[in-house]
Amino acid sequence: MNANANELWKQCLLIIKENVTEQQFNTWFNPIVFEAYDTASSTLLVRVPSSFVYEYLEENYVDLLRKVFTRVYGKGVQLQYRVVTDKAHNLTQDIQSDSVEKLPTQGATNRGNQEPSPMDVAAQELDPQLDPHKSFNNYIEGDSNKLPRSIGLSIAEHPNTSQFNPMFIYGPSGCGKTHLINAIGLHIKRLYPQKRVLYISARLFEVQYGYATLNNKRNDFISFYQTIDVLIIDDIQEWIGSEKTQDTFFHIFNHLFRNGKRIILASDRPPVDLKGMHDRLLTRFACGLIAELEKPNLQLCVDILNNKIKRDGLSIPNDVVQYIAQTANGSVRNLQGVIDSLMAYSIVYNSDIDMRLAERVIKRAVKVDDEPLTVDEILEKVCEHFNVTTAAVNSRSRKRDIVVARQVSMYLAQKFTKMPASRIGKLVGGRDHSTVLHSCSQVEKRLQVDKGFTAEISTIENSFKLKS
């Protein structure tokens, strides 16, 4: 039977090879190793070299895999991945495919040319539209997200309480908002599977509303959303200027809120800055918890990178990790994109991931200033602001004003030059990289509690902009 199963797998590869380019086949399908086929459960088990390959196959080739497996193994085949999580110790994790031989969901239909009425699926079991890869397990905690993460986890464990409802999360693009609200929804669904949880982007909500209005199903649209137990809406700043969408959501919000249902919202700005949004909505957004997600600091970027590197089974030198963390502009999205790109380059060209490859990838993935500031220029501006000399900052003096100027210089150098901490330390009095990291941490902590100090840093940064 094993021999026959192997032959069937070879047939699958031949069909796949006919439907993709040679490079695509060599990159994504050649590394797959056939493990077993269980005829009793119609389960096909294959081994893939990393989580990155598994996720890429699921996101980009699932339709092809479904057609090929149905053709070779027959209807009802289930795909299971054995993902290598630690190459050194040969550790693996078995993951069931979410998509093979699965009927199209509302989410899949919504990505087509026509938008269905939400009531088309109201009678069916509700698909929460959550991304299974964005969970609390891989949402790394740091200073920039500690409060929203802790409260989000508490809400997920006790969704029936009225505390922190609604939860309004805001922060710049790439700071992890979508990941956090997905994680909350996934945790609620795992602990309370009977609850009707729905994640939706503000844009798709507006498109669905437009479809419902055109087809005289506005009341059905509102009724559908009033059945939700946990409503999670992303990027609500998209509704600015959309009067009718805001009016409709106002009625949905009131119904859910009065009935003790959970509402979680995400935006790129706080309610007070949502100009063009109805005041009556803004007052409701502000009646719960408003939590800010900041861009991750250097240490959190390093932690996020190391976590993803471990999950993907990669081997990346520490100096390359530091370089990526310092260059990604505090964006979780940039960090993940760089690692995914490095993984792809490494697979395609069968090369090790080193500093040269990292620099090559980052130039294509991250916007880096053409004329970055130098450490000397930063020192000059900082010393001018604090009325101290560069010689004093570079000295071993422990006077408070000199220590502050030294720490601020290191913090701004780390923020604006993209240099490794070790290089910054050498240029600021010959310190080591640990001193630079400590200085950055001290400045970041003070920025969180000292508004006067924050204003001083802003003044110095503005002086950089006047340089040119």
Short mmCIF file of C-alpha atoms in Angstrom, two decimals:
data_model
loop_
_atom_site.label_atom_id
_atom_site.label_comp_id
_atom_site.label_asym_id
_atom_site.label_seq_id
_atom_site.Cartn_x
_atom_site.Cartn_y
_atom_site.Cartn_z
CA MET A 1 0.00 0.00 0.00
CA ASN A 2 2.87 2.39 0.80
CA ALA A 3 4.36 1.78 -2.66
CA ASN A 4 0.98 2.53 -4.24
CA ALA A 5 0.61 5.64 -2.10
CA ASN A 6 4.04 6.81 -3.20
CA GLU A 7 3.06 6.34 -6.83
CA LEU A 8 -0.08 8.41 -6.28
CA TRP A 9 2.01 11.18 -4.75
CA LYS A 10 4.34 11.13 -7.77
CA GLN A 11 1.30 11.52 -10.00
CA CYS A 12 0.30 14.59 -7.98
CA LEU A 13 3.73 16.13 -8.48
CA LEU A 14 3.61 15.50 -12.22
CA ILE A 15 0.25 17.27 -12.52
CA ILE A 16 1.41 20.18 -10.35
CA LYS A 17 4.55 20.51 -12.47
CA GLU A 18 2.40 20.94 -15.56
CA ASN A 19 0.51 23.83 -13.96
CA VAL A 20 3.28 25.96 -12.48
CA THR A 21 6.58 27.37 -13.69
CA GLU A 22 9.78 25.42 -13.17
CA GLN A 23 10.99 27.92 -10.58
CA GLN A 24 7.71 27.77 -8.66
CA PHE A 25 7.81 23.98 -8.68
CA ASN A 26 11.43 23.81 -7.51
CA THR A 27 10.87 26.44 -4.82
CA TRP A 28 7.57 25.35 -3.28
CA PHE A 29 6.78 21.75 -4.29
CA ASN A 30 10.12 19.96 -4.60
CA PRO A 31 10.86 20.45 -0.87
CA ILE A 32 7.60 18.65 0.07
CA VAL A 33 8.18 15.10 1.30
CA PHE A 34 5.41 12.49 1.14
CA GLU A 35 4.90 10.89 4.58
CA ALA A 36 1.76 8.74 4.45
CA TYR A 37 -1.76 8.35 3.12
CA ASP A 38 -4.44 6.98 5.47
CA THR A 39 -7.17 5.41 3.35
CA ALA A 40 -9.54 5.05 6.33
CA SER A 41 -9.69 8.80 6.93
CA SER A 42 -8.60 9.87 3.42
CA THR A 43 -5.82 11.92 5.02
CA LEU A 44 -2.68 12.81 3.09
CA LEU A 45 0.31 13.63 5.32
CA VAL A 46 3.24 15.58 3.84
CA ARG A 47 6.33 17.11 5.42
CA VAL A 48 7.35 20.72 4.67
CA PRO A 49 10.65 22.32 5.73
CA SER A 50 9.24 25.32 7.60
CA SER A 51 6.15 27.23 8.70
CA PHE A 52 6.89 29.74 5.96
CA VAL A 53 6.49 27.10 3.22
CA TYR A 54 3.30 25.76 4.84
CA GLU A 55 1.76 29.25 5.04
CA TYR A 56 2.79 30.13 1.48
CA LEU A 57 1.24 26.93 0.08
CA GLU A 58 -1.99 27.53 2.00
CA GLU A 59 -2.27 31.14 0.85
CA ASN A 60 -1.23 30.78 -2.79
CA TYR A 61 -1.69 27.23 -4.08
CA VAL A 62 -4.60 25.76 -2.12
CA ASP A 63 -6.96 25.75 -5.13
CA LEU A 64 -4.40 23.90 -7.25
CA LEU A 65 -3.74 21.38 -4.46
CA ARG A 66 -7.46 20.76 -3.97
CA LYS A 67 -8.00 20.03 -7.69
CA VAL A 68 -4.93 17.80 -7.98
CA PHE A 69 -5.70 15.73 -4.86
CA THR A 70 -9.33 15.29 -5.87
CA ARG A 71 -8.22 14.08 -9.29
CA VAL A 72 -5.63 11.61 -7.94
CA TYR A 73 -7.06 10.48 -4.58
CA GLY A 74 -10.76 11.16 -5.14
CA LYS A 75 -13.24 13.41 -3.34
CA GLY A 76 -13.00 14.01 0.39
CA VAL A 77 -9.19 13.96 0.71
CA GLN A 78 -7.84 15.86 3.73
CA LEU A 79 -4.37 17.42 3.65
CA GLN A 80 -2.21 17.45 6.77
CA TYR A 81 1.19 19.16 6.98
CA ARG A 82 4.06 17.96 9.14
CA VAL A 83 5.91 21.24 9.64
CA VAL A 84 9.56 21.21 10.69
CA THR A 85 9.80 23.68 13.59
CA ASP A 86 13.35 22.98 14.76
CA LYS A 87 15.80 21.51 12.26
CA ALA A 88 18.58 21.06 14.79
CA HIS A 89 16.48 18.79 17.01
CA ASN A 90 14.20 17.44 14.23
CA LEU A 91 11.07 18.78 15.95
CA THR A 92 7.85 18.88 13.94
CA GLN A 93 4.24 19.98 14.31
CA ASP A 94 1.26 18.46 12.47
CA ILE A 95 -1.20 21.05 11.12
CA GLN A 96 -4.47 20.32 9.32
CA SER A 97 -5.02 22.29 6.14
CA ASP A 98 -7.81 24.82 6.56
CA SER A 99 -8.82 24.81 2.94
CA VAL A 100 -8.49 21.54 1.03
CA GLU A 101 -11.88 20.03 0.21
CA LYS A 102 -13.60 22.85 2.10
CA LEU A 103 -16.67 24.63 0.74
CA PRO A 104 -16.16 28.31 -0.11
CA THR A 105 -16.81 30.57 2.87
CA GLN A 106 -18.42 33.98 2.96
CA GLY A 107 -14.95 35.49 3.08
CA ALA A 108 -13.86 33.67 -0.05
CA THR A 109 -16.98 34.79 -1.88
CA ASN A 110 -16.50 38.37 -0.79
CA ARG A 111 -13.17 38.50 -2.56
CA GLY A 112 -14.87 37.84 -5.89
CA ASN A 113 -16.45 40.31 -8.24
CA GLN A 114 -19.89 40.17 -6.63
CA GLU A 115 -20.66 40.84 -2.98
CA PRO A 116 -23.32 38.56 -1.48
CA SER A 117 -25.86 39.76 0.99
CA PRO A 118 -24.77 38.90 4.55
CA MET A 119 -28.15 37.23 4.98
CA ASP A 120 -27.16 34.62 2.38
CA VAL A 121 -25.13 32.93 5.11
CA ALA A 122 -27.14 33.98 8.16
CA ALA A 123 -28.78 30.59 8.45
CA GLN A 124 -25.44 28.80 8.17
CA GLU A 125 -22.79 28.49 10.83
CA LEU A 126 -21.04 31.85 10.87
CA ASP A 127 -17.48 31.95 9.58
CA PRO A 128 -15.67 34.35 11.95
CA GLN A 129 -13.30 35.45 9.14
CA LEU A 130 -10.35 35.28 11.56
CA ASP A 131 -6.78 34.62 10.48
CA PRO A 132 -5.64 31.46 12.35
CA HIS A 133 -2.00 32.59 12.07
CA LYS A 134 -2.61 35.77 14.13
CA SER A 135 -3.01 34.42 17.66
CA PHE A 136 -1.77 35.33 21.14
CA ASN A 137 0.77 32.50 20.84
CA ASN A 138 2.82 34.50 18.32
CA TYR A 139 1.88 38.00 19.47
CA ILE A 140 5.06 38.93 21.33
CA GLU A 141 4.68 41.23 24.33
CA GLY A 142 6.81 44.34 24.81
CA ASP A 143 6.63 47.83 26.29
CA SER A 144 4.76 49.20 23.27
CA ASN A 145 1.88 46.71 23.44
CA LYS A 146 1.80 45.45 27.04
CA LEU A 147 -1.41 47.25 28.09
CA PRO A 148 -3.51 46.51 24.95
CA ARG A 149 -2.32 42.90 24.89
CA SER A 150 -3.08 42.29 28.58
CA ILE A 151 -6.54 43.86 28.38
CA GLY A 152 -7.27 42.13 25.08
CA LEU A 153 -6.45 38.77 26.63
CA SER A 154 -8.66 39.58 29.63
CA ILE A 155 -11.55 40.50 27.32
CA ALA A 156 -11.06 37.27 25.36
CA GLU A 157 -11.25 35.22 28.56
CA HIS A 158 -14.28 37.11 29.93
CA PRO A 159 -16.21 38.45 26.92
CA ASN A 160 -19.53 38.64 28.79
CA THR A 161 -18.40 41.41 31.16
CA SER A 162 -19.36 45.00 30.38
CA GLN A 163 -15.93 46.33 31.32
CA PHE A 164 -13.81 47.84 28.50
CA ASN A 165 -16.69 47.75 26.01
CA PRO A 166 -16.15 48.90 23.36
CA MET A 167 -12.40 48.34 23.10
CA PHE A 168 -10.90 50.92 20.75
CA ILE A 169 -7.32 50.17 19.64
CA TYR A 170 -5.33 52.70 17.63
CA GLY A 171 -1.79 53.05 16.37
CA PRO A 172 0.31 53.65 13.24
CA SER A 173 0.36 51.26 10.30
CA GLY A 174 2.36 48.11 10.93
CA CYS A 175 2.30 48.22 14.74
CA GLY A 176 0.24 45.01 15.14
CA LYS A 177 -3.39 46.19 15.48
CA THR A 178 -4.85 43.61 13.10
CA HIS A 179 -2.87 40.83 14.76
CA LEU A 180 -4.13 41.80 18.22
CA ILE A 181 -7.83 42.05 17.34
CA ASN A 182 -7.57 38.73 15.45
CA ALA A 183 -5.93 37.15 18.49
CA ILE A 184 -8.78 38.35 20.71
CA GLY A 185 -11.37 36.88 18.36
CA LEU A 186 -9.55 33.55 18.03
CA HIS A 187 -9.20 33.21 21.81
CA ILE A 188 -12.89 33.96 22.37
CA LYS A 189 -13.89 31.43 19.71
CA ARG A 190 -11.65 28.78 21.26
CA LEU A 191 -12.99 29.32 24.80
CA TYR A 192 -16.61 30.01 23.77
CA PRO A 193 -17.21 28.14 20.48
CA GLN A 194 -20.95 28.82 20.61
CA LYS A 195 -20.46 32.58 20.34
CA ARG A 196 -21.02 34.31 17.01
CA VAL A 197 -17.71 36.09 16.44
CA LEU A 198 -17.08 38.13 13.29
CA TYR A 199 -13.99 40.01 12.10
CA ILE A 200 -14.49 42.36 9.17
CA SER A 201 -12.66 45.31 7.67
CA ALA A 202 -14.47 48.65 7.65
CA ARG A 203 -14.10 48.71 3.87
CA LEU A 204 -15.82 45.34 3.38
CA PHE A 205 -18.57 46.35 5.84
CA GLU A 206 -19.22 49.42 3.68
CA VAL A 207 -19.24 47.35 0.47
CA GLN A 208 -21.73 44.88 1.98
CA TYR A 209 -23.91 47.76 3.14
CA GLY A 210 -23.88 49.23 -0.37
CA TYR A 211 -24.91 45.88 -1.84
CA ALA A 212 -27.72 45.51 0.70
CA THR A 213 -29.02 49.01 -0.06
CA LEU A 214 -29.02 48.43 -3.82
CA ASN A 215 -30.99 45.22 -3.36
CA ASN A 216 -33.48 46.65 -0.83
CA LYS A 217 -32.02 44.47 1.95
CA ARG A 218 -30.85 47.18 4.33
CA ASN A 219 -33.03 45.88 7.16
CA ASP A 220 -31.70 42.35 6.57
CA PHE A 221 -28.15 43.73 6.71
CA ILE A 222 -28.78 45.43 10.05
CA SER A 223 -30.59 42.39 11.43
CA PHE A 224 -27.67 40.14 10.51
CA TYR A 225 -25.11 42.28 12.33
CA GLN A 226 -27.39 42.55 15.35
CA THR A 227 -27.06 38.77 15.80
CA ILE A 228 -23.27 39.00 16.37
CA ASP A 229 -21.93 38.34 19.89
CA VAL A 230 -18.43 39.71 19.26
CA LEU A 231 -18.07 42.22 16.42
CA ILE A 232 -14.49 43.13 15.43
CA ILE A 233 -14.04 45.91 12.86
CA ASP A 234 -10.64 46.91 11.49
CA ASP A 235 -9.56 50.29 10.03
CA ILE A 236 -12.70 52.24 10.91
CA GLN A 237 -11.03 55.44 9.73
CA GLU A 238 -12.17 54.21 6.28
CA TRP A 239 -15.69 55.42 7.20
CA ILE A 240 -14.68 59.07 7.43
CA GLY A 241 -17.04 60.95 5.13
CA SER A 242 -19.34 57.95 4.61
CA GLU A 243 -22.48 59.35 6.23
CA LYS A 244 -24.88 56.49 5.53
CA THR A 245 -22.44 53.79 6.61
CA GLN A 246 -21.87 55.64 9.88
CA ASP A 247 -25.64 56.03 10.45
CA THR A 248 -26.18 52.31 9.90
CA PHE A 249 -23.33 51.29 12.18
CA PHE A 250 -24.68 53.65 14.85
CA HIS A 251 -27.90 51.59 15.03
CA ILE A 252 -25.97 48.30 15.03
CA PHE A 253 -23.64 49.57 17.75
CA ASN A 254 -26.51 50.69 19.98
CA HIS A 255 -28.28 47.34 19.68
CA LEU A 256 -25.15 45.30 20.44
CA PHE A 257 -24.09 47.57 23.29
CA ARG A 258 -27.53 47.55 24.96
CA ASN A 259 -27.62 43.76 24.77
CA GLY A 260 -24.21 43.29 26.33
CA LYS A 261 -22.47 42.19 23.14
CA ARG A 262 -18.74 42.79 22.71
CA ILE A 263 -17.47 45.43 20.25
CA ILE A 264 -13.79 45.75 19.28
CA LEU A 265 -12.61 48.49 16.93
CA ALA A 266 -9.24 49.35 15.40
CA SER A 267 -8.07 52.56 13.76
CA ASP A 268 -4.87 54.32 12.74
CA ARG A 269 -5.77 57.28 14.98
CA PRO A 270 -7.62 57.97 18.27
CA PRO A 271 -11.32 58.94 18.25
CA VAL A 272 -10.50 62.61 18.84
CA ASP A 273 -8.63 62.70 15.51
CA LEU A 274 -11.37 61.00 13.45
CA LYS A 275 -12.49 64.21 11.76
CA GLY A 276 -15.52 63.55 9.60
CA MET A 277 -16.97 60.91 11.94
CA HIS A 278 -20.30 61.66 13.64
CA ASP A 279 -19.99 63.02 17.17
CA ARG A 280 -22.56 60.53 18.42
CA LEU A 281 -20.34 57.68 17.23
CA LEU A 282 -17.20 59.23 18.69
CA THR A 283 -18.82 59.55 22.13
CA ARG A 284 -19.70 55.85 22.00
CA PHE A 285 -16.17 54.90 20.96
CA ALA A 286 -14.85 56.83 23.93
CA CYS A 287 -17.18 55.27 26.52
CA GLY A 288 -15.13 52.08 26.76
CA LEU A 289 -11.37 51.58 26.64
CA ILE A 290 -9.10 53.54 24.30
CA ALA A 291 -5.75 51.75 24.03
CA GLU A 292 -2.76 52.92 22.02
CA LEU A 293 -0.42 50.53 20.24
CA GLU A 294 2.95 52.15 19.69
CA LYS A 295 5.59 51.16 17.18
CA PRO A 296 7.74 48.40 18.72
CA ASN A 297 11.05 49.48 20.19
CA LEU A 298 14.33 47.87 19.21
CA GLN A 299 14.18 45.07 21.79
CA LEU A 300 10.63 44.09 20.83
CA CYS A 301 11.62 44.07 17.16
CA VAL A 302 14.46 41.68 18.00
CA ASP A 303 12.09 39.46 20.03
CA ILE A 304 9.54 39.40 17.18
CA LEU A 305 12.23 38.49 14.69
CA ASN A 306 13.67 35.71 16.86
CA ASN A 307 10.20 34.25 17.40
CA LYS A 308 9.45 34.19 13.66
CA ILE A 309 12.92 32.83 12.87
CA LYS A 310 12.37 29.97 15.32
CA ARG A 311 8.89 29.19 13.94
CA ASP A 312 10.15 29.19 10.35
CA GLY A 313 13.14 26.98 11.20
CA LEU A 314 15.65 29.57 9.96
CA SER A 315 19.23 30.24 10.96
CA ILE A 316 20.08 33.95 10.95
CA PRO A 317 23.17 35.44 12.64
CA ASN A 318 22.56 37.80 15.56
CA ASP A 319 24.19 40.76 13.83
CA VAL A 320 21.79 40.33 10.89
CA VAL A 321 18.83 40.17 13.30
CA GLN A 322 19.98 43.41 14.94
CA TYR A 323 20.41 45.07 11.54
CA ILE A 324 16.90 44.09 10.40
CA ALA A 325 15.37 45.25 13.70
CA GLN A 326 17.09 48.63 13.45
CA THR A 327 16.18 49.14 9.79
CA ALA A 328 12.52 48.11 9.72
CA ASN A 329 11.30 51.52 10.99
CA GLY A 330 9.47 50.00 13.95
CA SER A 331 6.98 48.17 11.72
CA VAL A 332 5.94 44.61 12.55
CA ARG A 333 4.75 44.27 8.96
CA ASN A 334 8.17 45.27 7.66
CA LEU A 335 9.87 42.80 10.00
CA GLN A 336 7.72 39.91 8.79
CA GLY A 337 8.08 40.96 5.16
CA VAL A 338 11.87 41.08 5.38
CA ILE A 339 12.07 37.62 6.99
CA ASP A 340 9.69 36.15 4.40
CA SER A 341 11.75 37.70 1.62
CA LEU A 342 15.00 36.39 3.10
CA MET A 343 13.44 32.93 3.34
CA ALA A 344 12.34 33.05 -0.30
CA TYR A 345 15.75 34.26 -1.53
CA SER A 346 17.47 31.59 0.56
CA ILE A 347 15.30 28.83 -0.90
CA VAL A 348 15.43 29.99 -4.51
CA TYR A 349 19.20 30.62 -4.57
CA ASN A 350 20.11 27.92 -2.03
CA SER A 351 22.21 30.43 -0.08
CA ASP A 352 22.83 31.23 3.57
CA ILE A 353 21.18 34.27 5.10
CA ASP A 354 23.94 36.77 5.85
CA MET A 355 24.39 40.53 6.15
CA ARG A 356 24.93 40.95 2.42
CA LEU A 357 21.64 39.24 1.58
CA ALA A 358 19.83 41.16 4.34
CA GLU A 359 21.04 44.51 2.98
CA ARG A 360 19.95 43.51 -0.52
CA VAL A 361 16.47 42.50 0.61
CA ILE A 362 15.92 45.50 2.89
CA LYS A 363 16.67 47.93 0.06
CA ARG A 364 13.69 46.44 -1.79
CA ALA A 365 11.37 45.95 1.18
CA VAL A 366 11.89 48.94 3.48
CA LYS A 367 12.02 52.62 2.63
CA VAL A 368 15.38 53.89 3.85
CA ASP A 369 16.32 57.56 3.77
CA ASP A 370 18.61 58.43 0.87
CA GLU A 371 20.56 60.89 3.01
CA PRO A 372 20.48 59.60 6.58
CA LEU A 373 21.78 61.68 9.43
CA THR A 374 25.24 60.99 10.74
CA VAL A 375 26.01 60.39 14.40
CA ASP A 376 28.16 63.51 14.42
CA GLU A 377 25.22 65.61 13.19
CA ILE A 378 22.96 64.14 15.85
CA LEU A 379 25.56 64.77 18.58
CA GLU A 380 25.91 68.36 17.44
CA LYS A 381 22.16 69.06 17.63
CA VAL A 382 21.73 67.28 20.97
CA CYS A 383 24.68 69.08 22.55
CA GLU A 384 23.39 72.40 21.22
CA HIS A 385 19.97 71.73 22.76
CA PHE A 386 21.27 70.66 26.19
CA ASN A 387 24.09 73.25 26.16
CA VAL A 388 26.91 70.74 26.67
CA THR A 389 30.00 69.94 24.59
CA THR A 390 30.53 66.86 22.46
CA ALA A 391 33.75 66.24 24.36
CA ALA A 392 31.76 66.03 27.60
CA VAL A 393 29.22 63.61 26.07
CA ASN A 394 32.07 61.41 24.79
CA SER A 395 33.80 61.51 28.18
CA ARG A 396 33.17 59.26 31.21
CA SER A 397 31.40 62.05 33.12
CA ARG A 398 28.35 60.97 35.16
CA LYS A 399 26.90 64.46 35.60
CA ARG A 400 23.15 64.29 35.09
CA ASP A 401 22.89 66.76 32.19
CA ILE A 402 25.74 65.05 30.34
CA VAL A 403 24.30 61.56 30.94
CA VAL A 404 20.92 62.70 29.60
CA ALA A 405 22.54 64.22 26.49
CA ARG A 406 24.55 61.04 25.96
CA GLN A 407 21.49 58.79 26.26
CA VAL A 408 19.42 60.99 23.98
CA SER A 409 22.23 60.99 21.39
CA MET A 410 22.33 57.20 21.39
CA TYR A 411 18.53 56.95 21.23
CA LEU A 412 18.29 59.34 18.26
CA ALA A 413 21.24 57.71 16.53
CA GLN A 414 19.51 54.34 16.82
CA LYS A 415 16.28 55.86 15.50
CA PHE A 416 17.67 57.84 12.56
CA THR A 417 20.92 56.26 11.36
CA LYS A 418 20.01 52.54 11.13
CA MET A 419 23.48 51.72 12.47
CA PRO A 420 24.05 48.67 14.67
CA ALA A 421 24.16 49.44 18.39
CA SER A 422 27.81 48.40 18.55
CA ARG A 423 28.75 50.99 15.90
CA ILE A 424 26.76 53.75 17.62
CA GLY A 425 28.48 52.96 20.91
CA LYS A 426 31.92 53.29 19.34
CA LEU A 427 31.02 56.69 17.88
CA VAL A 428 29.62 57.99 21.18
CA GLY A 429 32.57 57.78 23.53
CA GLY A 430 33.63 54.23 22.73
CA ARG A 431 30.75 52.51 24.56
CA ASP A 432 29.63 48.92 23.94
CA HIS A 433 26.30 47.88 22.41
CA SER A 434 24.72 47.03 25.80
CA THR A 435 25.22 50.64 26.93
CA VAL A 436 23.44 51.84 23.79
CA LEU A 437 20.50 49.46 24.34
CA HIS A 438 20.24 50.53 27.99
CA SER A 439 20.31 54.21 27.00
CA CYS A 440 17.57 53.70 24.41
CA SER A 441 15.45 51.85 26.96
CA GLN A 442 15.87 54.64 29.53
CA VAL A 443 14.86 57.31 27.03
CA GLU A 444 11.82 55.31 25.85
CA LYS A 445 10.62 54.80 29.43
CA ARG A 446 10.93 58.50 30.19
CA LEU A 447 9.10 59.44 27.00
CA GLN A 448 6.09 57.47 28.24
CA VAL A 449 5.70 59.48 31.46
CA ASP A 450 7.39 62.88 30.92
CA LYS A 451 5.56 65.20 28.52
CA GLY A 452 8.18 67.93 28.91
CA PHE A 453 10.94 65.53 27.95
CA THR A 454 8.87 64.33 24.98
CA ALA A 455 8.56 67.93 23.80
CA GLU A 456 12.35 68.36 24.06
CA ILE A 457 12.98 65.29 21.92
CA SER A 458 10.48 66.55 19.34
CA THR A 459 12.30 69.89 19.23
CA ILE A 460 15.60 68.14 18.54
CA GLU A 461 14.04 65.94 15.87
CA ASN A 462 12.51 68.98 14.18
CA SER A 463 15.95 70.54 14.04
CA PHE A 464 17.08 67.53 11.98
CA LYS A 465 14.37 68.29 9.42
CA LEU A 466 15.64 71.85 9.08
CA LYS A 467 19.11 70.49 8.22
CA SER A 468 18.35 70.28 4.53
#
